[in-house]
Coordinates of C-alpha atoms in Angstrom, one line a residue:
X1 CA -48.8 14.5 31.7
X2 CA -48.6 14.4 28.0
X3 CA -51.0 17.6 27.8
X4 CA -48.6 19.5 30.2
X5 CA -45.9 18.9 28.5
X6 CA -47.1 19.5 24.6
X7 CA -49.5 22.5 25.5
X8 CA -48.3 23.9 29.1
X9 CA -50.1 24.3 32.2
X10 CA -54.6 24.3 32.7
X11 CA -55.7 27.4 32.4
X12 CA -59.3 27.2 32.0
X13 CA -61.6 24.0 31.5
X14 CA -65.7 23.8 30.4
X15 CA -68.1 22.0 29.2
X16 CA -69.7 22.2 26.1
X17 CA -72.6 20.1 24.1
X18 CA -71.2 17.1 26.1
X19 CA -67.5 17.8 25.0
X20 CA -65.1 18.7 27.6
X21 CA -63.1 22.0 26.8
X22 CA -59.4 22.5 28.1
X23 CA -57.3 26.1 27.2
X24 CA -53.3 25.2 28.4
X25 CA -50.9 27.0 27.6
X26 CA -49.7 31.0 28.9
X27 CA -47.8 32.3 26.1
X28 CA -49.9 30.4 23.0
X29 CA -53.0 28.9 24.4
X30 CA -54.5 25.9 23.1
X31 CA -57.9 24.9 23.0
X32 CA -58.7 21.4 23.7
X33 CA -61.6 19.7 23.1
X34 CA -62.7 16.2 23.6
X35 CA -65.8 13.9 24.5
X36 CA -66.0 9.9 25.0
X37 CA -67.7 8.2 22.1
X38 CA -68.6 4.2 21.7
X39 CA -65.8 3.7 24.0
X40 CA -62.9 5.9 21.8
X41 CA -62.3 9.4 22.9
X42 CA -62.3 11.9 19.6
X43 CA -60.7 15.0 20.6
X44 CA -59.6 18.1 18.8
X45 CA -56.8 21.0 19.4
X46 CA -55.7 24.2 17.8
X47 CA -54.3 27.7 19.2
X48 CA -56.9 29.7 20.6
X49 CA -55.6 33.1 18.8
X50 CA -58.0 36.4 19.4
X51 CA -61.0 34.5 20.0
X52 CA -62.6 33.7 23.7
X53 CA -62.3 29.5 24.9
X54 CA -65.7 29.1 23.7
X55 CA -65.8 30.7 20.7
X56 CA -62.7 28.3 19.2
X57 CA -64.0 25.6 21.2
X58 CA -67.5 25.7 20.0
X59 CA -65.7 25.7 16.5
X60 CA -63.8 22.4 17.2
X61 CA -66.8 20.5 18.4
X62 CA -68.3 21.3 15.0
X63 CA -65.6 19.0 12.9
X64 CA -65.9 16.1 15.5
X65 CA -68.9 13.5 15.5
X66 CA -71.5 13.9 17.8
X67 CA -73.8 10.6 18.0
X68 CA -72.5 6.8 17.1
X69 CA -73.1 6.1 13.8

């Protein structure tokens, strides 16, 4: 319920390079992204803007680690 209630309703949800995509939100969508790594979930969020789900999402993935180190 925490995602409700800090960025509104589901709106669309994807999948991405092994991250899971989420867009809440009706008046200012966010994007949220996140993926399950060694056990610890990284995740990422910012307004979606102009830009499709993909597009911002696609950007989000790139600041987040993709393998264990």
């Amino acid at each position: 319920m925490t995602l409700v209630n800090e960025f509104g309703p589901l709106i669309e949800t994807g999948e991405i390079d092994g991250f899971t995509y989420e867009v809440r939100g009706t008046t200012h969508p966010m994007i949220y992204v996140y993926r399950e790594l060694n056990g610890v979930f990284v995740h990422n969020v910012t307004q979606q803007g102009s830009s499709s789900a993909q597009s911002v999402a696609r950007m989000l993935i790139a600041e987040l680690p993709k393998a264990a180190k």
